[in-house]
């Protein structure tokens, strides 16, 4: 046998082994991380499985089966050549020490189109130690601790049935996304956890949060500048700080907020219910077309609130009013119980009074000292219709 024939045979055999390895790693478009050498630490196996699946010209799925795995900081990025799914059925655990997660996140999904994240799995941020060391309770813009998940520039995507647990900072941050839905999504962290917003959305369009349960130590859902067409439906919130638009007006050149629809939600044992908040004195902005409807409140401290003098820990100047213009807001069919006598508080800016604020069928009961239930309004002339259980506005 000549050398050329031998060399050709060796090359052919090598290609056969490569193809066999690839076939073993994936079957019917499913890329199972356990076929990529995943042990207790799954980081490299996940990165390699995602790389192969993302390169597929046919729809593919990366599978993390049941089990408990360690996962270090990872970026799961596109663009991919076809629709792609990540099915997480296992428990993924972040390093306990936040110093082992450089930057502001643990798992970062970015630049993926036609993406689905689903499964019965959990992203466990193991945040308890980090909260005990953190000073974030004094700094709303704390950036020293990593978030469980970031979704950056994701389009046409679905996150379903996944749980995020005990994040060190925000559980989920959504930035620059379009047509992204969270469905049957669960956020869990104790009431005392610090700065653990459930889902924060900014500069994104067409975000849907549907039939989800959020229990945490900060806002269940918080809405930043540039958010348009946000639909929150069937969400159970509590404990936490409620569902909040803002805070707005803290930074220059903030984008307008518009098209916020919160409907059929239940909020229990929170410090706020549905809230719009902006900083005094600092920068301008616009927030409009925001509607809160069919909300049940259970023992909520501030059920309905617009606060344009938002100044946590006195970290701002109250000498000048907020420069954020708020208009076209409605609170409709809101019922239940309040933990404080002021059940509706609409405190707008004296420099830019609120316009077109509607209160319809507000039936909130309070039983306790300082009662009965009352409402307070400033720098606004709300349009009131139907039941109004709290006089004052």
Tab-separated table of N, CA, C and O in Angstrom, residues 203 224-227 245-258 276-288 290 308 321-327 349 351-355:
chain	number	residue	atom	x	y	z
A	203	UNK	N	-35.327	49.988	28.043
A	203	UNK	CA	-35.042	50.195	26.615
A	203	UNK	C	-35.436	48.988	25.770
A	203	UNK	O	-34.675	48.528	24.913
A	224	UNK	N	-37.683	50.518	33.700
A	224	UNK	CA	-36.754	51.602	33.463
A	224	UNK	C	-37.083	52.390	32.208
A	224	UNK	O	-38.047	52.098	31.496
A	225	UNK	N	-36.261	53.388	31.932
A	225	UNK	CA	-36.527	54.270	30.801
A	225	UNK	C	-36.442	53.502	29.487
A	225	UNK	O	-35.789	52.468	29.376
A	226	UNK	N	-37.144	54.023	28.473
A	226	UNK	CA	-37.119	53.406	27.153
A	226	UNK	C	-37.973	52.164	27.015
A	226	UNK	O	-37.922	51.499	25.979
A	227	UNK	N	-38.774	51.849	28.026
A	227	UNK	CA	-39.648	50.675	27.945
A	227	UNK	C	-40.952	51.056	27.243
A	227	UNK	O	-41.616	52.017	27.630
A	245	UNK	N	-43.045	51.503	38.070
A	245	UNK	CA	-42.471	52.203	36.917
A	245	UNK	C	-41.481	53.217	37.480
A	245	UNK	O	-41.836	54.106	38.241
A	246	UNK	N	-40.223	53.074	37.134
A	246	UNK	CA	-39.186	53.937	37.681
A	246	UNK	C	-38.325	53.194	38.685
A	246	UNK	O	-38.466	51.986	38.872
A	247	UNK	N	-37.399	53.936	39.271
A	247	UNK	CA	-37.446	55.390	39.306
A	247	UNK	C	-36.900	56.015	38.025
A	247	UNK	O	-35.966	55.513	37.420
A	248	UNK	N	-37.499	57.173	37.664
A	248	UNK	CA	-37.150	57.890	36.445
A	248	UNK	C	-36.545	59.237	36.800
A	248	UNK	O	-36.718	59.753	37.900
A	249	UNK	N	-35.816	59.798	35.849
A	249	UNK	CA	-35.291	61.146	36.011
A	249	UNK	C	-33.986	61.258	36.767
A	249	UNK	O	-33.573	62.359	37.127
A	250	UNK	N	-33.312	60.157	36.986
A	250	UNK	CA	-32.046	60.238	37.714
A	250	UNK	C	-30.866	60.508	36.792
A	250	UNK	O	-29.853	61.071	37.199
A	251	UNK	N	-30.990	60.104	35.526
A	251	UNK	CA	-29.863	60.224	34.593
A	251	UNK	C	-30.253	61.085	33.394
A	251	UNK	O	-31.429	61.148	33.011
A	252	UNK	N	-29.293	61.742	32.760
A	252	UNK	CA	-29.607	62.551	31.579
A	252	UNK	C	-29.973	61.669	30.385
A	252	UNK	O	-29.569	60.511	30.305
A	253	UNK	N	-30.764	62.229	29.488
A	253	UNK	CA	-31.108	61.585	28.213
A	253	UNK	C	-31.860	60.267	28.372
A	253	UNK	O	-31.681	59.345	27.575
A	254	UNK	N	-32.696	60.181	29.376
A	254	UNK	CA	-33.523	58.990	29.507
A	254	UNK	C	-34.581	58.953	28.403
A	254	UNK	O	-35.134	59.975	28.009
A	255	UNK	N	-34.856	57.749	27.910
A	255	UNK	CA	-35.841	57.568	26.854
A	255	UNK	C	-37.250	57.539	27.449
A	255	UNK	O	-37.449	57.140	28.600
A	256	UNK	N	-38.267	57.929	26.668
A	256	UNK	CA	-39.639	57.921	27.180
A	256	UNK	C	-40.116	56.519	27.558
A	256	UNK	O	-39.704	55.519	26.969
A	257	UNK	N	-41.021	56.476	28.528
A	257	UNK	CA	-41.714	55.248	28.911
A	257	UNK	C	-43.152	55.371	28.420
A	257	UNK	O	-43.815	56.379	28.671
A	258	UNK	N	-43.643	54.338	27.721
A	258	UNK	CA	-44.987	54.433	27.170
A	258	UNK	C	-45.564	53.036	26.930
A	258	UNK	O	-44.851	52.112	26.550
A	276	UNK	N	-45.620	54.528	40.447
A	276	UNK	CA	-44.812	55.275	39.477
A	276	UNK	C	-43.956	56.235	40.293
A	276	UNK	O	-44.476	56.962	41.144
A	277	UNK	N	-42.648	56.242	40.056
A	277	UNK	CA	-41.782	57.065	40.895
A	277	UNK	C	-40.718	57.774	40.048
A	277	UNK	O	-40.207	57.227	39.079
A	278	UNK	N	-40.421	59.009	40.451
A	278	UNK	CA	-39.351	59.764	39.794
A	278	UNK	C	-38.591	60.578	40.829
A	278	UNK	O	-39.124	60.943	41.873
A	279	UNK	N	-37.346	60.837	40.508
A	279	UNK	CA	-36.477	61.611	41.395
A	279	UNK	C	-36.782	63.098	41.271
A	279	UNK	O	-37.098	63.586	40.183
A	280	UNK	N	-36.635	63.836	42.363
A	280	UNK	CA	-36.773	65.288	42.277
A	280	UNK	C	-35.497	65.924	41.720
A	280	UNK	O	-34.424	65.306	41.721
A	281	UNK	N	-35.647	67.116	41.185
A	281	UNK	CA	-34.543	68.044	40.902
A	281	UNK	C	-33.632	67.690	39.735
A	281	UNK	O	-33.056	68.584	39.126
A	282	UNK	N	-33.496	66.446	39.374
A	282	UNK	CA	-32.389	66.047	38.512
A	282	UNK	C	-32.678	66.247	37.021
A	282	UNK	O	-32.475	67.314	36.479
A	283	UNK	N	-33.150	65.230	36.313
A	283	UNK	CA	-33.253	65.302	34.857
A	283	UNK	C	-34.687	65.073	34.384
A	283	UNK	O	-35.506	64.487	35.082
A	284	UNK	N	-34.956	65.540	33.162
A	284	UNK	CA	-36.288	65.433	32.593
A	284	UNK	C	-36.575	64.070	32.006
A	284	UNK	O	-35.692	63.231	31.833
A	285	UNK	N	-37.838	63.872	31.666
A	285	UNK	CA	-38.258	62.625	31.050
A	285	UNK	C	-39.755	62.653	30.828
A	285	UNK	O	-40.450	63.581	31.259
A	286	UNK	N	-40.253	61.629	30.150
A	286	UNK	CA	-41.675	61.534	29.845
A	286	UNK	C	-42.145	60.112	30.135
A	286	UNK	O	-41.497	59.138	29.735
A	287	UNK	N	-43.277	59.994	30.821
A	287	UNK	CA	-43.904	58.692	31.068
A	287	UNK	C	-45.398	58.845	30.831
A	287	UNK	O	-46.052	59.678	31.465
A	288	UNK	N	-45.954	58.045	29.907
A	288	UNK	CA	-47.358	58.217	29.543
A	288	UNK	C	-47.964	56.886	29.124
A	288	UNK	O	-47.257	55.889	28.927
A	290	UNK	N	-50.040	54.660	30.742
A	290	UNK	CA	-49.775	53.620	31.733
A	290	UNK	C	-51.089	53.269	32.439
A	290	UNK	O	-51.756	54.161	32.968
A	308	UNK	N	-43.430	61.526	42.938
A	308	UNK	CA	-42.447	62.292	42.156
A	308	UNK	C	-41.433	63.002	43.043
A	308	UNK	O	-40.668	63.844	42.570
A	321	UNK	N	-38.443	70.503	42.130
A	321	UNK	CA	-39.368	69.409	41.806
A	321	UNK	C	-38.829	68.501	40.710
A	321	UNK	O	-37.883	68.849	39.993
A	322	UNK	N	-39.464	67.374	40.573
A	322	UNK	CA	-39.120	66.433	39.509
A	322	UNK	C	-39.375	67.076	38.150
A	322	UNK	O	-40.321	67.847	37.961
A	323	UNK	N	-38.531	66.739	37.187
A	323	UNK	CA	-38.669	67.242	35.822
A	323	UNK	C	-39.276	66.202	34.872
A	323	UNK	O	-39.276	66.390	33.659
A	324	UNK	N	-39.773	65.117	35.436
A	324	UNK	CA	-40.394	64.060	34.633
A	324	UNK	C	-41.885	64.367	34.474
A	324	UNK	O	-42.597	64.589	35.457
A	325	UNK	N	-42.354	64.373	33.227
A	325	UNK	CA	-43.751	64.647	32.936
A	325	UNK	C	-44.527	63.339	32.864
A	325	UNK	O	-44.229	62.457	32.048
A	326	UNK	N	-45.549	63.204	33.716
A	326	UNK	CA	-46.383	62.003	33.769
A	326	UNK	C	-47.785	62.351	33.279
A	326	UNK	O	-48.389	63.319	33.738
A	327	UNK	N	-48.312	61.533	32.336
A	327	UNK	CA	-49.652	61.804	31.814
A	327	UNK	C	-50.298	60.520	31.314
A	327	UNK	O	-49.614	59.524	31.052
A	349	UNK	N	-45.352	66.300	40.452
A	349	UNK	CA	-44.359	67.369	40.467
A	349	UNK	C	-45.036	68.740	40.373
A	349	UNK	O	-45.938	68.932	39.549
A	351	UNK	N	-43.502	71.297	39.338
A	351	UNK	CA	-42.972	71.902	38.114
A	351	UNK	C	-43.611	71.341	36.858
A	351	UNK	O	-43.776	72.050	35.860
A	352	UNK	N	-43.994	70.062	36.920
A	352	UNK	CA	-44.624	69.390	35.780
A	352	UNK	C	-45.800	68.564	36.306
A	352	UNK	O	-45.697	67.343	36.448
A	353	UNK	N	-46.918	69.220	36.617
A	353	UNK	CA	-48.048	68.490	37.203
A	353	UNK	C	-48.524	67.342	36.309
A	353	UNK	O	-48.433	67.404	35.082
A	354	UNK	N	-49.020	66.291	36.943
A	354	UNK	CA	-49.550	65.162	36.187
A	354	UNK	C	-50.811	65.574	35.434
A	354	UNK	O	-51.583	66.419	35.893
A	355	UNK	N	-51.038	64.951	34.290
A	355	UNK	CA	-52.227	65.210	33.486
A	355	UNK	C	-52.919	63.901	33.122
A	355	UNK	O	-52.266	62.859	32.986
